[in-house]
Short mmCIF file of C-alpha atoms and ligand atoms in Angstrom, two decimals:
data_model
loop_
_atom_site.label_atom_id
_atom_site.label_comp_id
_atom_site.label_asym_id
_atom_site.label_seq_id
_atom_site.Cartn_x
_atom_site.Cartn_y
_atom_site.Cartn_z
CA UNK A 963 -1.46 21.62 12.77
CA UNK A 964 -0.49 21.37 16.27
CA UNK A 965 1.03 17.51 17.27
CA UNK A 966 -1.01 15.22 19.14
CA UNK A 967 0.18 13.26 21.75
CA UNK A 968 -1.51 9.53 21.75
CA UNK A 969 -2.72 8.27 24.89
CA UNK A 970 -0.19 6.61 26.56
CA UNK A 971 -2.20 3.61 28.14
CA UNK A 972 -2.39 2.11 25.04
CA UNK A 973 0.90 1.86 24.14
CA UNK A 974 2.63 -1.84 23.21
CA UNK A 975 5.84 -1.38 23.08
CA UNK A 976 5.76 -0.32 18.98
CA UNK A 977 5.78 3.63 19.91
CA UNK A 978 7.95 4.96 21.93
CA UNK A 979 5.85 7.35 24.97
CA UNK A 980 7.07 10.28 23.94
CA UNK A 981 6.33 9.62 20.12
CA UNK A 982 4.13 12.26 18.19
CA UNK A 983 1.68 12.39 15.22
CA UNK A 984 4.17 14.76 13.29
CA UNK A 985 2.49 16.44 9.75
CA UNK A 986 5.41 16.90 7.64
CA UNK A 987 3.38 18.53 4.70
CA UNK A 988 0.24 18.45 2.17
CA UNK A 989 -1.32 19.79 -0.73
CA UNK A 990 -2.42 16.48 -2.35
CA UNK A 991 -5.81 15.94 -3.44
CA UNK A 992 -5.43 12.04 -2.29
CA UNK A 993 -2.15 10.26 -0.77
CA UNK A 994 -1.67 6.90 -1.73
CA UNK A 995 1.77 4.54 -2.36
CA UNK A 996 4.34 6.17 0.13
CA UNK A 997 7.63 4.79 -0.22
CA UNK A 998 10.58 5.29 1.47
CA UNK A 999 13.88 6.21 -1.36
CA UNK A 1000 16.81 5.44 1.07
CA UNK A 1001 19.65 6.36 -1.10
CA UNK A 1002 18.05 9.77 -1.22
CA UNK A 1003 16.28 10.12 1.86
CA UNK A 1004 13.11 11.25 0.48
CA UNK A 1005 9.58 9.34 0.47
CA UNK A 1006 7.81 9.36 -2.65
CA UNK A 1007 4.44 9.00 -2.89
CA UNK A 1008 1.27 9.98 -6.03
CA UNK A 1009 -1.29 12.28 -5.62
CA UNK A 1010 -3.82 10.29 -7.42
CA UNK A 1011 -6.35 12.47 -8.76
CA UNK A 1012 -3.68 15.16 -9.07
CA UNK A 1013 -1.79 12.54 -12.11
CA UNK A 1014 1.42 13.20 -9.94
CA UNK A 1015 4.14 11.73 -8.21
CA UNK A 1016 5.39 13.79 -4.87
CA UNK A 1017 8.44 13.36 -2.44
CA UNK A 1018 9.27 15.11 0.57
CA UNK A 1019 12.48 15.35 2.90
CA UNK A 1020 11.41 14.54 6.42
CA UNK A 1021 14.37 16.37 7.54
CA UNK A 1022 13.81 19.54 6.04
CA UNK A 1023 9.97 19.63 5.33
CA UNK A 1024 10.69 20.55 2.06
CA UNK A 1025 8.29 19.06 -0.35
CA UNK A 1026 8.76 18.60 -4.37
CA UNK A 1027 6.73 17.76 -7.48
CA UNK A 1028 8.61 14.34 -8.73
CA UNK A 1029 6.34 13.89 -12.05
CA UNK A 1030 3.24 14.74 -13.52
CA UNK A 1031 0.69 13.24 -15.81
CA UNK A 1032 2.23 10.12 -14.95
CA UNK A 1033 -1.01 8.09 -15.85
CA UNK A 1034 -2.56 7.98 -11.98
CA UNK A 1035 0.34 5.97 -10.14
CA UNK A 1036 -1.26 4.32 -7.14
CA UNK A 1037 0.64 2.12 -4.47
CA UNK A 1038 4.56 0.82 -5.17
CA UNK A 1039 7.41 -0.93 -3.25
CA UNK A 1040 10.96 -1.15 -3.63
CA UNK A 1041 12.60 -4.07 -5.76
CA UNK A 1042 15.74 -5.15 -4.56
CA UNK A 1043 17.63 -3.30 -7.31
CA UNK A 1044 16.80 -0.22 -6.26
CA UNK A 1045 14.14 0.63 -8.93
CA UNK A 1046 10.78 1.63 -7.71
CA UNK A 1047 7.54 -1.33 -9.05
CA UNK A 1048 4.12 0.89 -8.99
CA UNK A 1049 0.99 0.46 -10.11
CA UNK A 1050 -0.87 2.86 -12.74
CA UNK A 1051 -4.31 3.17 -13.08
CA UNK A 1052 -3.75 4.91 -16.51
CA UNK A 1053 -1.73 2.60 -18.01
CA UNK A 1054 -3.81 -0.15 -16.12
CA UNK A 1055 -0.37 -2.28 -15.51
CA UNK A 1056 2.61 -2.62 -13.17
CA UNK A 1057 5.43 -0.65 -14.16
CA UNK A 1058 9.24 -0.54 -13.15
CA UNK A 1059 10.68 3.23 -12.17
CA UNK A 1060 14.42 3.80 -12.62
CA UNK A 1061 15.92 7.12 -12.41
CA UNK A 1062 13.12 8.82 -14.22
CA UNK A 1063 12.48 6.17 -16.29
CA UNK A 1064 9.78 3.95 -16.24
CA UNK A 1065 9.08 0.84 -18.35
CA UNK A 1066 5.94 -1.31 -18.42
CA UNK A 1067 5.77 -4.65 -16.62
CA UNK A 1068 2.81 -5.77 -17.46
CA UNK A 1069 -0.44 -4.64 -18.37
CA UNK A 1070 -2.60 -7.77 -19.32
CA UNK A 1071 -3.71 -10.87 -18.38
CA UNK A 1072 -4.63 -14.04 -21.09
CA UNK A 1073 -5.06 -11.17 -23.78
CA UNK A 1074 -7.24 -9.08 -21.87
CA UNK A 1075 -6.47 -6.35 -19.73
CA UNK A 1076 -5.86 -5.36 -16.16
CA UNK A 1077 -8.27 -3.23 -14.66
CA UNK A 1078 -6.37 -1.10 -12.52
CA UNK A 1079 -3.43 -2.47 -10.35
CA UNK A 1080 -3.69 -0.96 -6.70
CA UNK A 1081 -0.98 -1.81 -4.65
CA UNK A 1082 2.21 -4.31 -5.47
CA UNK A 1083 4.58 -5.78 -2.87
CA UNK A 1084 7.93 -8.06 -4.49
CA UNK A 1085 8.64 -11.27 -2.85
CA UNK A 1086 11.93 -12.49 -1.74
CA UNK A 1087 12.32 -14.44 -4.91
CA UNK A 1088 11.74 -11.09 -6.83
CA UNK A 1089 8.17 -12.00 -7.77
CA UNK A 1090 5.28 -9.50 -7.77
CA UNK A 1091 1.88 -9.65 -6.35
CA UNK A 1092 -0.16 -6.71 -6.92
CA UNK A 1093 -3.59 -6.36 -6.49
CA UNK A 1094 -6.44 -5.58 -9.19
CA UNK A 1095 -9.50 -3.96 -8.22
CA UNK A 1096 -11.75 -1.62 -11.01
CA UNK A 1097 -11.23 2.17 -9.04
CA UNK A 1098 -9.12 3.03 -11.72
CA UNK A 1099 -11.50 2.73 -14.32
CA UNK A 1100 -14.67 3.20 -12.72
CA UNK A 1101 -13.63 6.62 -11.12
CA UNK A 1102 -12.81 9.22 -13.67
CA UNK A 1103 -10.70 11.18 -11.55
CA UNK A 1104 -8.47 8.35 -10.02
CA UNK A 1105 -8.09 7.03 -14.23
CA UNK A 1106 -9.57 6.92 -17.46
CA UNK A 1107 -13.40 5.14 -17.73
CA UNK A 1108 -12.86 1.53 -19.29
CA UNK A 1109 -14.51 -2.00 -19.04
CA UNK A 1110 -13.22 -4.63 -16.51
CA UNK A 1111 -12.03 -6.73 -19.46
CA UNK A 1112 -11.32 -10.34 -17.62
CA UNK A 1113 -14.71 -10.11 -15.78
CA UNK A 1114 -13.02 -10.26 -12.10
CA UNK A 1115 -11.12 -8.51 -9.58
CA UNK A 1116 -7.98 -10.58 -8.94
CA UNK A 1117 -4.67 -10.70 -6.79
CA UNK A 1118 -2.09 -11.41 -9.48
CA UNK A 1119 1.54 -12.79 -9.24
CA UNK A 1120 4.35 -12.12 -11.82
CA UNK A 1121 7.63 -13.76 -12.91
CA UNK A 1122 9.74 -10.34 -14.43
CA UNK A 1123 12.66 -12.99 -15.22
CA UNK A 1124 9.97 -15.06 -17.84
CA UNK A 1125 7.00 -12.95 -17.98
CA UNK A 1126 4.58 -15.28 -16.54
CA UNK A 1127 1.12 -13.88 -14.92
CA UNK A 1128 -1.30 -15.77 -13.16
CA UNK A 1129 -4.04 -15.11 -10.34
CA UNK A 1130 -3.51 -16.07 -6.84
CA UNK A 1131 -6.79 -15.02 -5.29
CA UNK A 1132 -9.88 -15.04 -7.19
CA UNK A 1133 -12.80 -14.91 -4.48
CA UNK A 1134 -12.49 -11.56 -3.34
CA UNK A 1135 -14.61 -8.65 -3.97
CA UNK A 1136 -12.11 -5.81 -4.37
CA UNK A 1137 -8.60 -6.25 -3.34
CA UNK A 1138 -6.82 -3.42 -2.73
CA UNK A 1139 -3.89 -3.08 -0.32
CA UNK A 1140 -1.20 -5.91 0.72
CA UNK A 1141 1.94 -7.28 2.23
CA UNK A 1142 3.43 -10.83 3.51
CA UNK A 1143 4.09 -11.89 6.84
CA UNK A 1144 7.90 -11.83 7.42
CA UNK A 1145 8.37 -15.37 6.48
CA UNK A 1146 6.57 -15.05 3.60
CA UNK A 1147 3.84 -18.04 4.95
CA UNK A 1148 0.92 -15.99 4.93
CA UNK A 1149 -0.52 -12.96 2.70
CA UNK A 1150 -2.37 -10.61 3.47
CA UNK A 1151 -5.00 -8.60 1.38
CA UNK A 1152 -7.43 -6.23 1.99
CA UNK A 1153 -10.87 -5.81 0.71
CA UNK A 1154 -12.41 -2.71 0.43
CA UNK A 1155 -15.45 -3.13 -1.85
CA UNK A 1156 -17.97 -0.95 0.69
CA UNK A 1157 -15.50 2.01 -0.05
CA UNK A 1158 -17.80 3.58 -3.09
CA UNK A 1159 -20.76 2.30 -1.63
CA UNK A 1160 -23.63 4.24 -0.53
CA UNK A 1161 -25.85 1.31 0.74
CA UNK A 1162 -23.82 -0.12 3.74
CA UNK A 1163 -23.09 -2.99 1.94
CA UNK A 1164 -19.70 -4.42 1.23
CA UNK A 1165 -15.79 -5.02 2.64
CA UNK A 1166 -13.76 -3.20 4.69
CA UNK A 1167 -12.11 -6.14 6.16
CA UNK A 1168 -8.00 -8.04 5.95
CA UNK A 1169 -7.72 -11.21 4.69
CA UNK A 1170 -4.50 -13.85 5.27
CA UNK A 1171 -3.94 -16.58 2.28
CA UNK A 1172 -1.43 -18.89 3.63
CA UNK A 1173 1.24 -18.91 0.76
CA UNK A 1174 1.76 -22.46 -0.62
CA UNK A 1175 4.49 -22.17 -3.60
CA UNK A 1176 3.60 -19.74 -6.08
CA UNK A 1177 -0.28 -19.85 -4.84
CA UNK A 1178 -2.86 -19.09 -1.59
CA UNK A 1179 -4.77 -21.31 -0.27
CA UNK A 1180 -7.29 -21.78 3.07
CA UNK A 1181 -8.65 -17.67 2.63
CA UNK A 1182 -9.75 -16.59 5.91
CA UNK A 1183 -10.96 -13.02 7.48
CA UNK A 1184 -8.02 -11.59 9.72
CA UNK A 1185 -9.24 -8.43 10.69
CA UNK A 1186 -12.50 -6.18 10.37
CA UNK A 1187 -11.50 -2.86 10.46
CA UNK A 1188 -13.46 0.28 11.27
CA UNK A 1189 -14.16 2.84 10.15
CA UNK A 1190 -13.93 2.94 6.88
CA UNK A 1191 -11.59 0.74 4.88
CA UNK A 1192 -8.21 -0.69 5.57
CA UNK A 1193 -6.60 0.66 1.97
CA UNK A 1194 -3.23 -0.07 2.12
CA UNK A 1195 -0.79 -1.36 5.02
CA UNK A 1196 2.16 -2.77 5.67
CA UNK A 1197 3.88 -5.87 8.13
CA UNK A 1198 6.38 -5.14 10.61
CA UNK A 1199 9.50 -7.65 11.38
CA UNK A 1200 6.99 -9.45 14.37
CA UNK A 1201 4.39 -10.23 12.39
CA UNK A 1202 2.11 -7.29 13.32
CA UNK A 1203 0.08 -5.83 10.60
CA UNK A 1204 -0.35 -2.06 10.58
CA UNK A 1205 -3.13 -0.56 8.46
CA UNK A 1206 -4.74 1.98 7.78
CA UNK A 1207 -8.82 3.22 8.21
CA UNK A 1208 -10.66 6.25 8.42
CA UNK A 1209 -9.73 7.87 11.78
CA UNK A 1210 -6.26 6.33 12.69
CA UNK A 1211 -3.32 3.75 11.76
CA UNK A 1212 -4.40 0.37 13.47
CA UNK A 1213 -2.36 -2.15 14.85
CA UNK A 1214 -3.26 -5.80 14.43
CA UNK A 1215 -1.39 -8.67 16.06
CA UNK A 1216 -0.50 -11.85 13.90
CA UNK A 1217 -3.73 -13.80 15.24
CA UNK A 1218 -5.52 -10.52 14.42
CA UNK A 1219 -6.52 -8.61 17.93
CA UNK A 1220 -6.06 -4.80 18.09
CA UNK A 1221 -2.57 -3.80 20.01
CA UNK A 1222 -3.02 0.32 18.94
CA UNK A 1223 -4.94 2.95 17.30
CA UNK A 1224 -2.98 6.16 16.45
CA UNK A 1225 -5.32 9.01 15.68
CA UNK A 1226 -4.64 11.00 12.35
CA UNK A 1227 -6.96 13.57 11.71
CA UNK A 1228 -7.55 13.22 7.97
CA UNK A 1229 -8.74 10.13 6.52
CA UNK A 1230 -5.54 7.05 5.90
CA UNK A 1231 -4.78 5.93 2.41
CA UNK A 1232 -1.83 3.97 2.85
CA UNK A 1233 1.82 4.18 5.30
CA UNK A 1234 5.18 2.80 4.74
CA UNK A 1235 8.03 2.14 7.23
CA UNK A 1236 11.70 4.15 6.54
CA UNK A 1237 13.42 6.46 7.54
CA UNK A 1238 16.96 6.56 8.21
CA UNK A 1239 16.64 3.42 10.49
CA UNK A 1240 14.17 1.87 8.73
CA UNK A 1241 11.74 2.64 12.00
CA UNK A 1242 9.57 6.08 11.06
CA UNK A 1243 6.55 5.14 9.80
CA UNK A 1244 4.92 7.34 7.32
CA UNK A 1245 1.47 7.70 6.66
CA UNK A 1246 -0.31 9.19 3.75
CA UNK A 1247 -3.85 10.61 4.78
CA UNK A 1248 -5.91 12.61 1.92
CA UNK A 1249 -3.83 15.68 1.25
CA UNK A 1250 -1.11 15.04 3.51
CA UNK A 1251 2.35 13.44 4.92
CA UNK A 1252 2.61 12.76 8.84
CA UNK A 1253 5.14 10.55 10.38
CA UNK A 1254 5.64 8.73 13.79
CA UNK A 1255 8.11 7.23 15.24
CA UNK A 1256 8.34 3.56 16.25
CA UNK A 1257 10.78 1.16 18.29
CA UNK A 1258 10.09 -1.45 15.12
CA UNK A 1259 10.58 -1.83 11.17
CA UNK A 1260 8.91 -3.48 8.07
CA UNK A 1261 9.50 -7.14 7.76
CA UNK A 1262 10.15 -7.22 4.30
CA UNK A 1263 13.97 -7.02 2.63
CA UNK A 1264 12.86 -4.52 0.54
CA UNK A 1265 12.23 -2.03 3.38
CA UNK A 1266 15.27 -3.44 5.13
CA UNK A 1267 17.32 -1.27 2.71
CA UNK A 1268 15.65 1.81 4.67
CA UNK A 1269 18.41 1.19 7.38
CA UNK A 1270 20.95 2.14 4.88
MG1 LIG B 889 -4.85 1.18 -2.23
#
């Protein structure tokens, strides 16, 4: 695929003039959960309804199979540790990656289970919030068929130190992706409940919680994005809040007006800032990788490891 070069009279300051839509490989059936390994350079990232786990070197272009039949990993973050947190369908829990191997967080709620975590970000603290919508269970190629057991589609946060669970947003219709604003004050979430709908009906919309303690209060829309949904995104280290949609990664100030649109040309799944600076942003889109530069970097601590 040739590069395309973005038009320049939109540019903000976050991409630098010359920067180019770079693809840096494929062969996924859908890209999800990109993150950035800096110890060994490589982003990882699952192929959902392929049951595997892929990395590439941005470098070299070369591209690997991680795992397979790893029970339909979806989205997943770095802990401070080092390990890898992800979210399986499969297994309907959060589970904890180091070297190879992987241990179950959690996988239930009150005695019930999850339905299929979608995307996890950990908090300062070392808390995680992940996100619980049904596509896991409801889609037989992104899981296994199954029964939302709890009766809702929740945003969940969990203690590792003690175990403890418990839902933080309860009034959306399908959560899917998320991340924090750099202070941690304000979460956002996206809903994406018109994504299997045929009618017109439904989300595709960000919302912010502002973070009180160990809950979210005063829900509020942030950002309707078009077209189709904003799956999963990330915050950089002002505040801005970079998702993706059907067409293109879009740029959203804090108070939610549209600073950029870079054009991909397959549909966005998710992104993730690394990178030996911490500054590349990479962007999984349907079967592929592409990368972009940018003069910025994720606001969380977890992604500040990418500058090492
Ligand atoms: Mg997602």
């Amino acid at each position: 695929m040739a590069d395309s070069v973005l038009d320049h009279e939109r540019l903000t300051g976050l991409i630098a003039p010359d920067a180019k839509l770079r693809h840096l490989g494929g062969g996924a059936s859908w890209s999800e959960g990109p993150v950035w390994l800096p110890t060994r350079r490589v982003l990882r990232w699952s192929d959902i309804p392929g049951n595997r786990i892929l990395e590439i070197d941005p470098t070299s272009g070369q591209s690997s199979i991680y795992r397979t039949e790893v029970e339909f990993t979806n989205g997943r973050t770095l802990a401070a540790d080092g390990s890898v947190i992800q979210c399986s369908h499969g297994r309907r829990a959060i589970e904890r990656e180091t070297d190879g191997e992987v241990t179950i967080l959690v996988d239930s709620w009150d005695g019930r289970r999850l339905n299929s975590p979608n995307d996890v970000v950990v908090a300062r603290d070392g808390s995680i919030w992940f996100t619980d919508p049904p596509y896991g269970i409801v889609q037989a190629h992104e899981g296994h068929p199954g029964e939302r057991e709890y009766g809702g589609n929740f945003v969940f946060r969990f203690v590792p130190a003690t175990g403890e669970l418990h839902p933080v947003v309860t009034d959306m219709e399908e959560p899917n992706g998320l991340a924090f604003s750099p202070d941690e004050s304000v979460l956002y979430i996206s809903d994406t409940s018109s994504a299997l709908r045929t009618d017109g009906t439904g989300n595709h919309h960000i919302r912010a919680y502002d973070v009180i303690g160990a809950s979210c209060k005063n829900g509020r829309v942030f950002a309707v994005v078009e077209p189709g949904v904003p799956d999963g995104f990330r915050v950089d280290v002002d505040g801005n809040v970079w998702t993706s949609s059907a067409d293109s990664v879009q740029v959203y100030s804090p108070n939610g007006q549209l600073l950029e649109r870079i054009p991909v040309p397959e549909v966005v799944g998710n992104l993730c800032f690394g990178g030996p600076d911490g500054s590349e942003l990479f962007i999984a889109a349907s079967t592929s990788i592409y990368a972009i530069s940018t003069l910025t970097r994720d606001a969380t601590t977890g992604a500040a490891s990418c500058a090492q």
